[in-house]
Coordinates of C-alpha atoms in Angstrom, one line a residue:
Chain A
X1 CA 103.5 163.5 75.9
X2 CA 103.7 162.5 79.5
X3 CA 107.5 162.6 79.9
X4 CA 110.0 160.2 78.2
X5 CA 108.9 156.8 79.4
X6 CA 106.0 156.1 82.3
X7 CA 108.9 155.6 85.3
X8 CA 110.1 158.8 84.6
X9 CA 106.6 160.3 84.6
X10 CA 106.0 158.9 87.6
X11 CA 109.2 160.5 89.3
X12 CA 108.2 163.7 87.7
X13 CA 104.6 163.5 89.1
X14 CA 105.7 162.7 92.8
X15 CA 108.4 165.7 92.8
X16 CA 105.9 167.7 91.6
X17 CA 103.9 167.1 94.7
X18 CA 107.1 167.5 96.8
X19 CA 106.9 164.0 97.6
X20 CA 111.1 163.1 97.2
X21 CA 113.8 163.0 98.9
X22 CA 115.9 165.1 98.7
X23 CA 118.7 163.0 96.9
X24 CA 115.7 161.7 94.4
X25 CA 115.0 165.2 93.8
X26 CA 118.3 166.2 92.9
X27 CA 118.6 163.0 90.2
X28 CA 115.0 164.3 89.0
X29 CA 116.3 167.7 88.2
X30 CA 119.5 166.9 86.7
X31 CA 117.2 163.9 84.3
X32 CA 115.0 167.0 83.9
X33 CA 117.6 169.4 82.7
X34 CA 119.2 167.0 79.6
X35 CA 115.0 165.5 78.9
X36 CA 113.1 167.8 76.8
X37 CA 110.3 165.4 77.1
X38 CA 110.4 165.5 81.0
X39 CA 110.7 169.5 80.7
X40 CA 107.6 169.6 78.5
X41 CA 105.8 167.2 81.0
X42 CA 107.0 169.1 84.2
X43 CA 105.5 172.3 82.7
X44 CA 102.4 170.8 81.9
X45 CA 102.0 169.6 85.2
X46 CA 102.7 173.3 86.3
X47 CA 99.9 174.6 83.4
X48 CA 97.2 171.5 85.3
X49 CA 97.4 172.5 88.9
X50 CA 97.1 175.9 88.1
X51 CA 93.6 175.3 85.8
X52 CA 92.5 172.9 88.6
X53 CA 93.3 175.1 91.6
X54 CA 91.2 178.3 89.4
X55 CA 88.5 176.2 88.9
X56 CA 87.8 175.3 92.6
X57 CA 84.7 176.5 93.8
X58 CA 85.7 178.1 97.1
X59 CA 82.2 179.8 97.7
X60 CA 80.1 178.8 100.8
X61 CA 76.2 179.1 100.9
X62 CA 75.3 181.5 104.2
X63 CA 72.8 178.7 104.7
X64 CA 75.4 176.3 104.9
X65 CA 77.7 178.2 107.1
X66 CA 74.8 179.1 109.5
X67 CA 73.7 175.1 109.7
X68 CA 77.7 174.4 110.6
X69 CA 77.7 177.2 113.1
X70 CA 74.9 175.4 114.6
X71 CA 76.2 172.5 114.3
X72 CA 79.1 173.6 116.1
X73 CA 77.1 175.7 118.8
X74 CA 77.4 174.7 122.6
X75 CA 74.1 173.0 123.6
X76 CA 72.8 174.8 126.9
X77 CA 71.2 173.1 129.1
X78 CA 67.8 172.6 128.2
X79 CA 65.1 174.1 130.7
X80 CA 61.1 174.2 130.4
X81 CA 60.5 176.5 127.9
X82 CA 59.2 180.2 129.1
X83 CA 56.0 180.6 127.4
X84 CA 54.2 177.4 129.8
X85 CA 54.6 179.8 132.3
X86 CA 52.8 182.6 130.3
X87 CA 49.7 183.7 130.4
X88 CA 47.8 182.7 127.5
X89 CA 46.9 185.9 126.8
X90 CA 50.0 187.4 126.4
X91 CA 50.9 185.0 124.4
X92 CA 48.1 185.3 122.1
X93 CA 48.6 188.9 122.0
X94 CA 52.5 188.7 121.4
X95 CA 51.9 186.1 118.7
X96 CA 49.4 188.0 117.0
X97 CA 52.2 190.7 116.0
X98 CA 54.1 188.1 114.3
X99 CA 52.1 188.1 111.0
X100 CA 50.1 191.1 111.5
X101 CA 51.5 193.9 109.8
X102 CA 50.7 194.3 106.2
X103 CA 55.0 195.5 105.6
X104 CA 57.3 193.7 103.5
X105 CA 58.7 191.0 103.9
X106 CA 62.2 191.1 105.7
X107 CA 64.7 189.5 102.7
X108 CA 65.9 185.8 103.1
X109 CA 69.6 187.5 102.5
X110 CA 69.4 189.6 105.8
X111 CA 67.3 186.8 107.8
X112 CA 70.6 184.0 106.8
X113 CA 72.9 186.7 107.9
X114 CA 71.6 187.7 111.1
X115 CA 71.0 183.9 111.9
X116 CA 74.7 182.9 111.1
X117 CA 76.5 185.9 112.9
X118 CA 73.7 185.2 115.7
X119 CA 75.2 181.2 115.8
X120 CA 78.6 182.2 114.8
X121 CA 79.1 184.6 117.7
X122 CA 77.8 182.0 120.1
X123 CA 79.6 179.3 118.7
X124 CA 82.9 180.6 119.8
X125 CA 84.3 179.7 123.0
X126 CA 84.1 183.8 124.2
X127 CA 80.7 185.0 122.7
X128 CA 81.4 188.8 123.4
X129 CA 84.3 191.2 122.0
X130 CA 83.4 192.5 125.3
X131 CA 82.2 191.6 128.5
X132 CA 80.0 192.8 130.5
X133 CA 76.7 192.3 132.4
X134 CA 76.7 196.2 133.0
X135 CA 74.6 198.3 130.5
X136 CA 76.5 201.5 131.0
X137 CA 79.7 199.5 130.4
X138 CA 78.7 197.5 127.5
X139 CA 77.3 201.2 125.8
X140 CA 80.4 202.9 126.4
X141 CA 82.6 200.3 124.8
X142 CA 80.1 200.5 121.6
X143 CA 80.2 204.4 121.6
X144 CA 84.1 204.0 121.4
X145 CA 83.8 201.4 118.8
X146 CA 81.2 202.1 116.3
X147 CA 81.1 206.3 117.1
X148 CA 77.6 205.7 117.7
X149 CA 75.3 205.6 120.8
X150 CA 73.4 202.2 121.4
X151 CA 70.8 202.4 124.3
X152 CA 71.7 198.8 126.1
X153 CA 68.5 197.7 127.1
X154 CA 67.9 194.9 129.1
X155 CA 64.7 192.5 127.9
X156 CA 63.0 191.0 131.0
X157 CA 64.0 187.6 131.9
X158 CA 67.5 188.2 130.2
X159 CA 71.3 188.3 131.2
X160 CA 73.4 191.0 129.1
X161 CA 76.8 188.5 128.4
X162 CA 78.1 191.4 126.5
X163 CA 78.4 193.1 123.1
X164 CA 80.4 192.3 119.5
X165 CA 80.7 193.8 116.8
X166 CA 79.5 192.7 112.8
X167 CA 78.3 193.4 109.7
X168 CA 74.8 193.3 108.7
X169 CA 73.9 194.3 104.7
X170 CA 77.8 195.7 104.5
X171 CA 77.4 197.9 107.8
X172 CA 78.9 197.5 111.3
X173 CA 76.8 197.0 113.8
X174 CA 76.3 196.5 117.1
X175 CA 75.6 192.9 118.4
X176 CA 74.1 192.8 122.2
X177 CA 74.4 189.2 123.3
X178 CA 72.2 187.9 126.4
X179 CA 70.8 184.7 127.4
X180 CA 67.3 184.2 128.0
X181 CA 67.1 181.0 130.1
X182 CA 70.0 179.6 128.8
X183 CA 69.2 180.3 125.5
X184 CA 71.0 182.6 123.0
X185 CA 69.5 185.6 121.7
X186 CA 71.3 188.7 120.2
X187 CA 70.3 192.3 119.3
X188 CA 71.7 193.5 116.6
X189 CA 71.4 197.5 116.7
X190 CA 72.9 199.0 112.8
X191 CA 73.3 202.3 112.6
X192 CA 70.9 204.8 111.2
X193 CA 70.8 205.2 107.6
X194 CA 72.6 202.2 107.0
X195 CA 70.8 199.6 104.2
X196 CA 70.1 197.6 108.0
X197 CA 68.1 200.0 109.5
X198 CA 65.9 200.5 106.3
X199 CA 65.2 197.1 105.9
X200 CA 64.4 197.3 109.5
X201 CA 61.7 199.7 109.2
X202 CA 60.4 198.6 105.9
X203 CA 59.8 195.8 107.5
X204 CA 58.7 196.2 111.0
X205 CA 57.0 199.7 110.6
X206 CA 57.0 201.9 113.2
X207 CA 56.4 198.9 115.7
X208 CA 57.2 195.5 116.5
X209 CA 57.1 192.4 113.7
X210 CA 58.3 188.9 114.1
X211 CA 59.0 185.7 111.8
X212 CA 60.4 182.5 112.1
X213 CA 63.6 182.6 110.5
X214 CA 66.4 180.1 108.7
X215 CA 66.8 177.2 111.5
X216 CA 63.8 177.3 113.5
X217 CA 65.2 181.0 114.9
X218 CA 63.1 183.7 115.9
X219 CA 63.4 186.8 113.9
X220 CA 62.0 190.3 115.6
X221 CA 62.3 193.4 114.1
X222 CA 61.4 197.0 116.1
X223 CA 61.1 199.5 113.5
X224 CA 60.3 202.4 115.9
X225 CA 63.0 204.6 117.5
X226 CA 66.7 203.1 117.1
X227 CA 65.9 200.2 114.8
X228 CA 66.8 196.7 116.0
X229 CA 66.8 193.0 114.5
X230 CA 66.6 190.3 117.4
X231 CA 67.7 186.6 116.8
X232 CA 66.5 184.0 119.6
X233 CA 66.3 180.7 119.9
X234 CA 62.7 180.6 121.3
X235 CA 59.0 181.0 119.5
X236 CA 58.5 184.1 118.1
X237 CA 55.7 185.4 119.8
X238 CA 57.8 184.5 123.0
X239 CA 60.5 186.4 121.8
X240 CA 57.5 189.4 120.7
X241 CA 56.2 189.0 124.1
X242 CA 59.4 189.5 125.9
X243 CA 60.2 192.5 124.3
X244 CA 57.1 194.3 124.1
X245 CA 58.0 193.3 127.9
X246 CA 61.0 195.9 127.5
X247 CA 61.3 199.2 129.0
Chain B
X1 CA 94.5 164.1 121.5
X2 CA 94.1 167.4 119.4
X3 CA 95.9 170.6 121.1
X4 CA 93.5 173.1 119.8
X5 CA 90.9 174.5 122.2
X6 CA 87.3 173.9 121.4
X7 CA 86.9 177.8 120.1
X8 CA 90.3 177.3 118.1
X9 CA 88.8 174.0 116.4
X10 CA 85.9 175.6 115.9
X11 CA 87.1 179.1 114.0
X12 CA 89.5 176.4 111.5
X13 CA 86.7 174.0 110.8
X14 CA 84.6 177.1 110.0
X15 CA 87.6 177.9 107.7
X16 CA 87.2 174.1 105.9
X17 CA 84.0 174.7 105.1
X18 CA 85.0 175.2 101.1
X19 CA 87.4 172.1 101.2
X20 CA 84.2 170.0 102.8
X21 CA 81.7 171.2 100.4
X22 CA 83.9 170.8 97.8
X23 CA 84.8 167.1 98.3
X24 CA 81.1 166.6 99.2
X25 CA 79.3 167.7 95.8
X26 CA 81.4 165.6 94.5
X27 CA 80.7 162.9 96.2
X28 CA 77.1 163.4 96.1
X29 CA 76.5 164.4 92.3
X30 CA 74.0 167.0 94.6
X31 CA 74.4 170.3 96.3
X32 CA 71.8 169.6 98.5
X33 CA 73.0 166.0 99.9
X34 CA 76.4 168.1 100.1
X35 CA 75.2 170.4 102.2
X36 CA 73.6 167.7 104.3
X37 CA 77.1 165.8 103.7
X38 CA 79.1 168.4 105.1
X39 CA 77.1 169.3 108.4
X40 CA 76.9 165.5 109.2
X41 CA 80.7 166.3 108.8
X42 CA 80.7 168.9 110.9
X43 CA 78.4 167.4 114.1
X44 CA 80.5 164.0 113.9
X45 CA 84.2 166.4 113.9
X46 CA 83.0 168.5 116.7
X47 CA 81.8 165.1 118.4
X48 CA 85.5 163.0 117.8
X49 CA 87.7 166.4 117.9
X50 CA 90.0 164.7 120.6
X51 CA 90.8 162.1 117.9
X52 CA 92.2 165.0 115.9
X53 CA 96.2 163.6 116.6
X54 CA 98.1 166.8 114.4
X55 CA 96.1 169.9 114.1
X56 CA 98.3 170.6 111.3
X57 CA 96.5 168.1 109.5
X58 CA 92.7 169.0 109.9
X59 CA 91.8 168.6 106.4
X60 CA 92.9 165.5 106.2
X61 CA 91.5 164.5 108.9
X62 CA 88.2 166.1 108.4
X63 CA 87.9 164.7 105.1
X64 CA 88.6 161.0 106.5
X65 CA 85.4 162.0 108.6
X66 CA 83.2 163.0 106.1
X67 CA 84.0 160.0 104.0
X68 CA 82.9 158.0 107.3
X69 CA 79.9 159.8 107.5
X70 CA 79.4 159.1 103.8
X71 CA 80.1 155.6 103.8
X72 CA 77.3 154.9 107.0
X73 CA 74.5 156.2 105.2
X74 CA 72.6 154.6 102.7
X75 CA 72.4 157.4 100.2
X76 CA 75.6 158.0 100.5
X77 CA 76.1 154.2 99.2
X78 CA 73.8 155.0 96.8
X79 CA 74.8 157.8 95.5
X80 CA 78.4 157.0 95.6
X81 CA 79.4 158.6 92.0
X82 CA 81.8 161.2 91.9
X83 CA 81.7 164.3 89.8
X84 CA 83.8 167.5 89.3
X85 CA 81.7 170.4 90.2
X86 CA 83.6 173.4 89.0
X87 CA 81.7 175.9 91.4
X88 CA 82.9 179.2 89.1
X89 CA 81.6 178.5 85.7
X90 CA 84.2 178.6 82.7
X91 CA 83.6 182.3 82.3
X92 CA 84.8 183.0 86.5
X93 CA 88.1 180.7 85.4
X94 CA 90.5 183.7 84.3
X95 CA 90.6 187.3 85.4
X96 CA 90.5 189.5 82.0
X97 CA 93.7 191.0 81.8
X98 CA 93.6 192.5 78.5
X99 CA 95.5 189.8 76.7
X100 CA 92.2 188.6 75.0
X101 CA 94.0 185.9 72.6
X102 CA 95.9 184.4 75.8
X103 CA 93.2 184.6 77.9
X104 CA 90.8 182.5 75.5
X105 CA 93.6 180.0 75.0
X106 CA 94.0 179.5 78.8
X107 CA 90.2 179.9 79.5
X108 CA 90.3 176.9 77.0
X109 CA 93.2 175.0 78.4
X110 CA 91.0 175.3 81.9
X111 CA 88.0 173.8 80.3
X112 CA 90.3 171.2 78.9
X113 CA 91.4 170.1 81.5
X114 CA 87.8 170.3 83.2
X115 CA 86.4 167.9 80.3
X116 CA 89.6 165.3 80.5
X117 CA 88.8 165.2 84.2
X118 CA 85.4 164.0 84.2
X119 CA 86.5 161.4 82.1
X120 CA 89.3 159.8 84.9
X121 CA 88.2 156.9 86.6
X122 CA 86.3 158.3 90.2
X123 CA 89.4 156.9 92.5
X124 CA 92.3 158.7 90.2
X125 CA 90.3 162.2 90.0
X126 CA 89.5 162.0 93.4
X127 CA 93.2 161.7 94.5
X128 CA 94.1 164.4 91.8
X129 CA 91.6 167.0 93.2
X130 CA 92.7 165.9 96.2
X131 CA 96.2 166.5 96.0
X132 CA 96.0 169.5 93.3
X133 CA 93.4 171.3 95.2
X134 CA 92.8 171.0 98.9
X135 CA 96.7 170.1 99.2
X136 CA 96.9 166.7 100.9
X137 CA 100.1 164.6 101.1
X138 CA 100.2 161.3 100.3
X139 CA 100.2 159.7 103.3
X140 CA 96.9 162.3 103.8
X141 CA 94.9 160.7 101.0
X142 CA 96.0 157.3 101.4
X143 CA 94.0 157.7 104.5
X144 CA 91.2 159.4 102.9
X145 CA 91.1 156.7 100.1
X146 CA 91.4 154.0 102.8
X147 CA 94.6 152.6 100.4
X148 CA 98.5 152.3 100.4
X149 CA 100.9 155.9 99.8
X150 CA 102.3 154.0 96.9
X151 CA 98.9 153.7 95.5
X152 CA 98.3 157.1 95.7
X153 CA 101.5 157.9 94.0
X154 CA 100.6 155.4 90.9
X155 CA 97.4 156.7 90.7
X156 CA 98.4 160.2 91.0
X157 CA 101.0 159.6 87.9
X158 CA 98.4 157.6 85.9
X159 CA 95.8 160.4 86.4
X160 CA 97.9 163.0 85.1
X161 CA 99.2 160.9 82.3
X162 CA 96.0 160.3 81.2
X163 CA 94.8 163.7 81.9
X164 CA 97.8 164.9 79.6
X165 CA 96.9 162.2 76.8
X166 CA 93.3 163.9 76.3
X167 CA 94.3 167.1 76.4
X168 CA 96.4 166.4 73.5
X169 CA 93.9 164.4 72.0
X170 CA 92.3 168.5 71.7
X171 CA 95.2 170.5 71.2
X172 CA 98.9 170.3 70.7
X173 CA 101.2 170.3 73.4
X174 CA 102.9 173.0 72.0
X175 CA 100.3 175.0 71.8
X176 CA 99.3 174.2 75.5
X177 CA 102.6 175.5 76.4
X178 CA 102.9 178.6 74.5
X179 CA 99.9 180.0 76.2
X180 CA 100.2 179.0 79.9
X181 CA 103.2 180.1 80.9
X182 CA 101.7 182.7 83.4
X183 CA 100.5 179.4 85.0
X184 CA 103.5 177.4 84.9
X185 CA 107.1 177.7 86.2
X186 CA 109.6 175.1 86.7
X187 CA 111.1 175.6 90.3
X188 CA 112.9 173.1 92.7
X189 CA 110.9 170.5 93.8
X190 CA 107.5 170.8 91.8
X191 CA 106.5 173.0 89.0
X192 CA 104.4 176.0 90.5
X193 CA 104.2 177.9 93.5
X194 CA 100.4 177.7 95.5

């Protein structure tokens, strides 16, 4: 079957990957043309790459692409951590909210997608679509944008890098990117009505929830007003405390 | 030294991800060591990018790195048995396009194929899937397989060979032929188009 003798095959199976000269290839075609058996062979080599190439999985896991985007994140400089200098009763309030509310639970689907856009948009060399440490600025480009208004906040302790743009559960949203002592954290702010801003609420209520989330992340939710989903790389009920903090 | 910036490295690593996870179930007969496999991969490529000498050939080049990774840990020793994880099962293999008896016969050619693969010894399948499927040259997997490009080149021959001989072990050739012809088309140098 495989061509008319096992040199030929062998000439057949290296042309087939291009891997001639172009005088070999010339011989190889002209053997080709007057060799049924080397026809047959050539086709069936053809019919194999095309079953192998369909049955290649080219699926990733979001779990797996949010661990790579980590991977591939630039490590800020590492600073004492925010909450030492905390009062402990802030902290205890702030951490209280994390597991508080009796809502549902916030689905592991949304919580690995706002985790990897959160690590993919500051794994890349530019964070932002846009830049911008002025609120007014960074609103104005996401009115244009998205054709919605996005009030650009500032959390306390925080530096507005700018804003990008994503897709959280199918709908583009707004992703505000700051750095909270040299750590990453993003606001993503979907518009209303989309699937995000239910989850949102059905999750957070009409107040303020927080989890831990895929990678040792902070997830926080605000259900009331404009809903918005916060990633950070900090402990939750820092990240609960800082934006109760918010005006 | 690699002329991509870090961001641009970044974004077409990101874009190997299916290539990586591909080679790494089956190297690890296990999706989660893979997934372990392949960001080990990815923390060791972003570490040694300025080793990266032709950009053109990442995949390659990533590849050799993950089979470094593999090779320094002891599981990976371990568990060093190849298998061919097909990812779509046999019922994602072929778009229905109405032609029911062609499609079953080509569904079945697919899972031929899948079958006389897992019987190829580990070092001829891997160069097969290697070339077939993420697109290496020779000289590429002679790297990856830490052997000579005429090795590759016997071993690619012998694979298919004996990838042909059990396939007609199932069915005739004829047969084969008559109904994957959508798949197949003899053209100048090499027999389908990617």
């Amino acid at each position: 079957m495989a061509g008319c003798n096992q040199e030929w095959f062998e000439n057949l199976s290296a042309w087939h990957d291009g891997e001639v000269t172009d005088a070999d290839a010339l011989r190889i075609e002209a053997h080709i043309a007057g060799c049924a058996a080397c026809r047959r062979a050539a086709e069936m080599l053809g019919c194999t790459r095309t079953a192998l190439v369909g049955a290649a999985s080219t699926e990733v896991p979001d779990r797996l692409r949010a661990r790579a985007a980590a991977a591939l994140a630039p490590r800020f400089s590492p600073r004492p951590w925010v909450w030492r200098s905390l009062g402990a009763a802030a902290i205890a309030a702030a951490a209280a909210l994390v597991f508080a509310l009796p809502h549902r639970e916030l689905p592991s689907a949304v919580e690995d997608e706002l985790v990897s856009h959160h690590l993919a948009g500051f794994a890349r060399e530019h964070p932002c679509d846009f830049e911008s440490s002025d609120p007014a600025a960074v609103a104005s480009w996401l009115q244009g944008e998205l054709g919605y208004s996005v009030d650009v906040s500032i959390p306390p302790g925080t530096r507005l890098l700018g804003a990008r743009l994503c897709r959280i559960e199918g709908a583009k949203t707004a992703a505000l990117m700051f750095l909270r002592e040299d750590k990453p954290l993003t606001v993503f702010v979907p518009p209303e009505g989309s699937d995000a801003a239910r989850t949102a609420r059905g999750f957070a209520g009409e107040g303020l929830r927080c989890t831990s989330g895929p990678l040792g992340k902070a997830i926080c939710v605000k259900g009331v007003g404009r809903p918005a989903l916060v990633v950070a790389e900090i402990d939750p009920g820092v990240l609960a405390s800082t934006l109760q903090s918010a005006p | 030294m690699s002329s991509l910036s870090r961001s641009s490295f970044v974004e077409r690593l990101l874009s190997e991800l299916p290539s990586l996870l591909r080679v790494a179930r089956r190297l690890t007969r296990s999706e989660a060591d893979a997934e372990d496999l392949v960001q080990a991969t990815v923390e060791r490529a972003i570490k040694q990018r300025d080793n990266l000498r032709d950009p053109d050939k990442l995949r390659g080049w990533l590849l050799r790195v993950q089979r470094s990774v593999l090779l320094n840990t002891a599981r990976g020793l371990r568990n060093r048995l190849e298998v061919i994880e097909g990812g779509q099962g046999g019922a994602a293999l072929v778009e229905p396009r109405g032609d029911l008896e062609a499609e079953i016969l080509e569904r079945s050619f697919a899972d031929g194929v899948k079958r006389a693969l897992e019987r190829l010894p580990s070092e001829w399948r891997d160069a097969l899937l290697l070339r077939e499927v993420e697109e290496l040259s020779y000289e590429e997997i002679a790297e990856v397989q830490g052997c000579p490009v005429g090795t590759v080149r016997s071993r690619l021959a012998r694979a298919r060979a004996a990838l042909f001989e059990q396939l007609s072990e199932e069915q005739s050739e004829e047969q084969w032929l008559g109904v994957t012809k959508s798949g197949s088309r003899i053209s100048r140098r090499g027999t389908t188009g990617r």
